[in-house]
Amino acid sequence: MEQFVRIEDVLEQKLQGQELAEVKRILYGPETSSLEFSCDASSLANEKKVELRGYKFPCSEEQTRIPRLVRVGVIQNCIVRPTTDSVLEQKNAILQRMGDILEIAAKCGTNIVCFQEAWNMPFAFCTREKQPWSEFAESAENGPTTKFLQEFALKYNMVIISPILERDETHGDVLWNTAVVINHNGIVVGKSRKNHIPRVGDFNESTYYMESTLGHPVFDTKYGKLAINICYGRHHPQNWMMYGLNGAEMVFNPSATVGGLSEHLWSIEARCAAIANNYYTFAINRVGTESFPNEFTSADGKPAHKDFGHFYGTSYATAPNGSRTPGLSRTNDGLLITELDLNLCRQVKDHWGYRMTQRLELYGERFTEAAKPDFKPQIINGN
Amino acid sequence: MEQFVRIEDVLEQKLQGQELAEVKRILYGPETSSLEFSCDASSLANEKKVELRGYKFPCSEEQTRIPRLVRVGVIQNCIVRPTTDSVLEQKNAILQRMGDILEIAAKCGTNIVCFQEAWNMPFAFCTREKQPWSEFAESAENGPTTKFLQEFALKYNMVIISPILERDETHGDVLWNTAVVINHNGIVVGKSRKNHIPRVGDFNESTYYMESTLGHPVFDTKYGKLAINICYGRHHPQNWMMYGLNGAEMVFNPSATVGGLSEHLWSIEARCAAIANNYYTFAINRVGTESFPNEFTSADGKPAHKDFGHFYGTSYATAPNGSRTPGLSRTNDGLLITELDLNLCRQVKDHWGYRMTQRLELYGERFTEAAKPDFKPQIINGN
């Protein structure tokens, strides 16, 4: 399955004309156009072996607001060095690689960029070993990864969202799964943490960190209002919804997920969230297969092994009207750039009326009831 | 677009072998197998020009519970007579047609059947005319449509879910958009009403009826716990979620929706609900193009016209693990039968752990806050 590169390649090779157009209309919604980049950007991407794709979501002009065009980049990357190398060797190699990709993003005029979950390390939580993996953790505010990125953000006038394993030194050295938000001036404006922690497959993250206590922050940046729903949080519609209620226009879903577990869900959840909440979503998945020094079991009856399975990449973006871009490949480092108009969020709200018809106070009350130990479900005997 | 019959036909004609298998794996998830029916059933379906398809969702055996196998049928149908005929002629023609389709369903061993929204009438709400369309409304408990179906339910030992326009005589003759639940003994065990009413496109339903005050009832029947989320309620994840919290194992989404508006959303929303809530969902859409006696406008700048556009059918089912069946056609009356094991719901809950990790009390509190007039969104200044 690892060799299968991209579903869009197959459809475009095998279907033609009106038939291809119909299949795309049903599968992808209102058509996106391709973004063209400078020779400079394309040749650097070629040289660095980064898959570079760009799409533009259409949006109507308004009479009383000017378009609010933003270019959003999402990056999927393999680890660079084997997991048997030292922590610093591994991390620095990924940082250097990301510096190259950020340069491509800058040449493409990218305003906001977001990386995959825990992007500067292997996704080692499958091992349940605390060492050396906890040593990848850093301060969100002034760790080396954040400092590294602040220079790029300032130089390129770019908002950077950096999902890392956080070491919270001011609260007893605990770990968190955190996204750091650095603004276009290179200032750390805040952070968001993973609200829902998985206990499934090799995702043994509940061994390492707890659920966020920071709520559902939305960051009002130069390039629009954005929020971060980290990985497993995408399975929880109420989590997506709360970012929308706080005013998000773009929600990023930095993830790490593997083929056997979730690939048939990947195109559904982040896209459904864009539709339901009338904002743009960006689903970003790690890519490649990561092997670890010591074997571990997966609680699935199979023998001990050393790898996590294949992270299938396939990062993509969805507009508030449900139109989506094709995905990046299942196999390579990639940069997906989407040009979008933030005005579309309110246009879609006016069109579909979900916020007006959502009956929020009813659900606030019912969810509160349903969470109580003595909750009585509304069941009618139909026998 | 009306001529394009079925996306699965195109994929299966143009792709082959491993490539087809990979595309299906990514688009449809864990594979369903085909259900075979008796010659008797198939030849009746042929004779009556009803597209008959059957699929079986796989499920693991358990040690302490026996399988709870159920066959669920969903039916999509065109109107039979022109909308210029009398109300009774139109309705009786559809009832007779449905009697034929129910006979096919019975020959296939169907335990539960659900029809499309307002199945016994044209979807006339586009017109904004109160007459003669309000005359299609009936008592849920003892109207002619319910009485007609009670006989079939008893004869075939079948639970029937019948979405109709309801006339509520005991509360001032008002109208509701209602699904009547008739059990396998032919008894009306209750009803569920549409929780969210659209104000979009030609869906002028807010002119005719209001939001349900009946909550999110789940009906505990001989064949499992079921609920009904009518049409536009599928755009509201919190609505799907509340049926799950009340214990539903199967949620039906009887709908009426047209090509230009929602076709690219159709495969996403009901499927995402099955994934997020660990129950089976059934998306059922009306089929065909309906023309009305008097012209009406659609508030889209286009000239007045007499038809609602093309209802694209494409009814399908999704399992709690996100596996879905192919859809019925975009053009014909059809009966989709799914054999499923209700035990899969709890198996998927145990696997993914969403209910355990959903933090319901947090969201109950936040939604309640967000509904208040003085709500302050959680926004961090990132400039």
mmCIF file with all atom_site columns, C-alpha atoms in Angstrom, chain B residues 273-338:
data_model
loop_
_atom_site.group_PDB
_atom_site.id
_atom_site.type_symbol
_atom_site.label_atom_id
_atom_site.label_alt_id
_atom_site.label_comp_id
_atom_site.label_asym_id
_atom_site.label_entity_id
_atom_site.label_seq_id
_atom_site.pdbx_PDB_ins_code
_atom_site.Cartn_x
_atom_site.Cartn_y
_atom_site.Cartn_z
_atom_site.occupancy
_atom_site.B_iso_or_equiv
_atom_site.pdbx_formal_charge
_atom_site.auth_seq_id
_atom_site.auth_comp_id
_atom_site.auth_asym_id
_atom_site.auth_atom_id
_atom_site.pdbx_PDB_model_num
ATOM 1  C CA . ALA B 1 273 ? -21.768 11.155 11.866  1.00 0.00 ? 273 ALA B CA 1
ATOM 2  C CA . ALA B 1 274 ? -21.439 7.357  11.821  1.00 0.00 ? 274 ALA B CA 1
ATOM 3  C CA . ILE B 1 275 ? -17.713 7.684  12.459  1.00 0.00 ? 275 ILE B CA 1
ATOM 4  C CA . ALA B 1 276 ? -18.004 10.253 15.256  1.00 0.00 ? 276 ALA B CA 1
ATOM 5  C CA . ASN B 1 277 ? -20.886 8.551  17.064  1.00 0.00 ? 277 ASN B CA 1
ATOM 6  C CA . ASN B 1 278 ? -20.117 4.868  16.522  1.00 0.00 ? 278 ASN B CA 1
ATOM 7  C CA . TYR B 1 279 ? -23.496 3.972  15.091  1.00 0.00 ? 279 TYR B CA 1
ATOM 8  C CA . TYR B 1 280 ? -24.851 3.005  11.676  1.00 0.00 ? 280 TYR B CA 1
ATOM 9  C CA . THR B 1 281 ? -26.239 5.820  9.523   1.00 0.00 ? 281 THR B CA 1
ATOM 10 C CA . PHE B 1 282 ? -28.511 5.685  6.504   1.00 0.00 ? 282 PHE B CA 1
ATOM 11 C CA . ALA B 1 283 ? -28.635 8.646  4.138   1.00 0.00 ? 283 ALA B CA 1
ATOM 12 C CA . ILE B 1 284 ? -31.796 8.539  2.037   1.00 0.00 ? 284 ILE B CA 1
ATOM 13 C CA . ASN B 1 285 ? -32.515 11.037 -0.712  1.00 0.00 ? 285 ASN B CA 1
ATOM 14 C CA . ARG B 1 286 ? -35.493 11.562 -2.965  1.00 0.00 ? 286 ARG B CA 1
ATOM 15 C CA . VAL B 1 287 ? -34.969 10.957 -6.683  1.00 0.00 ? 287 VAL B CA 1
ATOM 16 C CA . GLY B 1 288 ? -36.203 12.584 -9.897  1.00 0.00 ? 288 GLY B CA 1
ATOM 17 C CA . THR B 1 289 ? -37.230 16.048 -11.020 1.00 0.00 ? 289 THR B CA 1
ATOM 18 C CA . GLU B 1 290 ? -40.551 17.496 -9.823  1.00 0.00 ? 290 GLU B CA 1
ATOM 19 C CA . SER B 1 291 ? -42.402 20.215 -11.727 1.00 0.00 ? 291 SER B CA 1
ATOM 20 C CA . PHE B 1 292 ? -45.170 22.310 -10.239 1.00 0.00 ? 292 PHE B CA 1
ATOM 21 C CA . PRO B 1 293 ? -48.265 23.958 -11.737 1.00 0.00 ? 293 PRO B CA 1
ATOM 22 C CA . ASN B 1 294 ? -47.289 27.572 -10.975 1.00 0.00 ? 294 ASN B CA 1
ATOM 23 C CA . GLU B 1 295 ? -43.923 29.154 -11.568 1.00 0.00 ? 295 GLU B CA 1
ATOM 24 C CA . PHE B 1 296 ? -41.787 30.341 -8.645  1.00 0.00 ? 296 PHE B CA 1
ATOM 25 C CA . THR B 1 297 ? -38.471 32.129 -8.203  1.00 0.00 ? 297 THR B CA 1
ATOM 26 C CA . SER B 1 298 ? -35.422 30.859 -6.323  1.00 0.00 ? 298 SER B CA 1
ATOM 27 C CA . ALA B 1 299 ? -33.894 34.120 -5.047  1.00 0.00 ? 299 ALA B CA 1
ATOM 28 C CA . ASP B 1 300 ? -30.839 33.444 -7.212  1.00 0.00 ? 300 ASP B CA 1
ATOM 29 C CA . GLY B 1 301 ? -31.303 36.094 -9.891  1.00 0.00 ? 301 GLY B CA 1
ATOM 30 C CA . LYS B 1 302 ? -32.595 33.558 -12.390 1.00 0.00 ? 302 LYS B CA 1
ATOM 31 C CA . PRO B 1 303 ? -35.998 33.650 -14.121 1.00 0.00 ? 303 PRO B CA 1
ATOM 32 C CA . ALA B 1 304 ? -39.080 32.099 -12.588 1.00 0.00 ? 304 ALA B CA 1
ATOM 33 C CA . HIS B 1 305 ? -39.397 28.391 -13.302 1.00 0.00 ? 305 HIS B CA 1
ATOM 34 C CA . LYS B 1 306 ? -41.520 25.415 -12.340 1.00 0.00 ? 306 LYS B CA 1
ATOM 35 C CA . ASP B 1 307 ? -39.153 22.710 -11.145 1.00 0.00 ? 307 ASP B CA 1
ATOM 36 C CA . PHE B 1 308 ? -37.038 22.101 -8.053  1.00 0.00 ? 308 PHE B CA 1
ATOM 37 C CA . GLY B 1 309 ? -33.970 20.758 -9.896  1.00 0.00 ? 309 GLY B CA 1
ATOM 38 C CA . HIS B 1 310 ? -32.814 17.170 -9.797  1.00 0.00 ? 310 HIS B CA 1
ATOM 39 C CA . PHE B 1 311 ? -33.107 15.120 -6.600  1.00 0.00 ? 311 PHE B CA 1
ATOM 40 C CA . TYR B 1 312 ? -30.066 12.916 -6.989  1.00 0.00 ? 312 TYR B CA 1
ATOM 41 C CA . GLY B 1 313 ? -30.952 9.838  -4.934  1.00 0.00 ? 313 GLY B CA 1
ATOM 42 C CA . THR B 1 314 ? -27.582 8.197  -4.120  1.00 0.00 ? 314 THR B CA 1
ATOM 43 C CA . SER B 1 315 ? -28.865 6.731  -0.842  1.00 0.00 ? 315 SER B CA 1
ATOM 44 C CA . TYR B 1 316 ? -26.158 4.867  1.100   1.00 0.00 ? 316 TYR B CA 1
ATOM 45 C CA . ALA B 1 317 ? -25.289 3.351  4.463   1.00 0.00 ? 317 ALA B CA 1
ATOM 46 C CA . THR B 1 318 ? -22.251 3.744  6.730   1.00 0.00 ? 318 THR B CA 1
ATOM 47 C CA . ALA B 1 319 ? -21.034 1.464  9.525   1.00 0.00 ? 319 ALA B CA 1
ATOM 48 C CA . PRO B 1 320 ? -19.689 2.687  12.896  1.00 0.00 ? 320 PRO B CA 1
ATOM 49 C CA . ASN B 1 321 ? -16.141 2.039  11.666  1.00 0.00 ? 321 ASN B CA 1
ATOM 50 C CA . GLY B 1 322 ? -16.594 4.392  8.702   1.00 0.00 ? 322 GLY B CA 1
ATOM 51 C CA . SER B 1 323 ? -16.998 1.694  6.065   1.00 0.00 ? 323 SER B CA 1
ATOM 52 C CA . ARG B 1 324 ? -19.721 2.648  3.612   1.00 0.00 ? 324 ARG B CA 1
ATOM 53 C CA . THR B 1 325 ? -21.765 0.938  0.931   1.00 0.00 ? 325 THR B CA 1
ATOM 54 C CA . PRO B 1 326 ? -21.846 2.147  -2.656  1.00 0.00 ? 326 PRO B CA 1
ATOM 55 C CA . GLY B 1 327 ? -24.819 4.402  -3.356  1.00 0.00 ? 327 GLY B CA 1
ATOM 56 C CA . LEU B 1 328 ? -28.055 3.754  -5.180  1.00 0.00 ? 328 LEU B CA 1
ATOM 57 C CA . SER B 1 329 ? -28.337 5.493  -8.551  1.00 0.00 ? 329 SER B CA 1
ATOM 58 C CA . ARG B 1 330 ? -28.875 9.208  -9.120  1.00 0.00 ? 330 ARG B CA 1
ATOM 59 C CA . THR B 1 331 ? -31.861 8.548  -11.361 1.00 0.00 ? 331 THR B CA 1
ATOM 60 C CA . ASN B 1 332 ? -34.073 5.601  -10.377 1.00 0.00 ? 332 ASN B CA 1
ATOM 61 C CA . ASP B 1 333 ? -36.336 4.288  -7.656  1.00 0.00 ? 333 ASP B CA 1
ATOM 62 C CA . GLY B 1 334 ? -34.275 1.983  -5.513  1.00 0.00 ? 334 GLY B CA 1
ATOM 63 C CA . LEU B 1 335 ? -34.098 -0.271 -2.474  1.00 0.00 ? 335 LEU B CA 1
ATOM 64 C CA . LEU B 1 336 ? -30.766 -0.569 -0.655  1.00 0.00 ? 336 LEU B CA 1
ATOM 65 C CA . ILE B 1 337 ? -30.547 -3.415 1.840   1.00 0.00 ? 337 ILE B CA 1
ATOM 66 C CA . THR B 1 338 ? -27.760 -3.614 4.376   1.00 0.00 ? 338 THR B CA 1
#
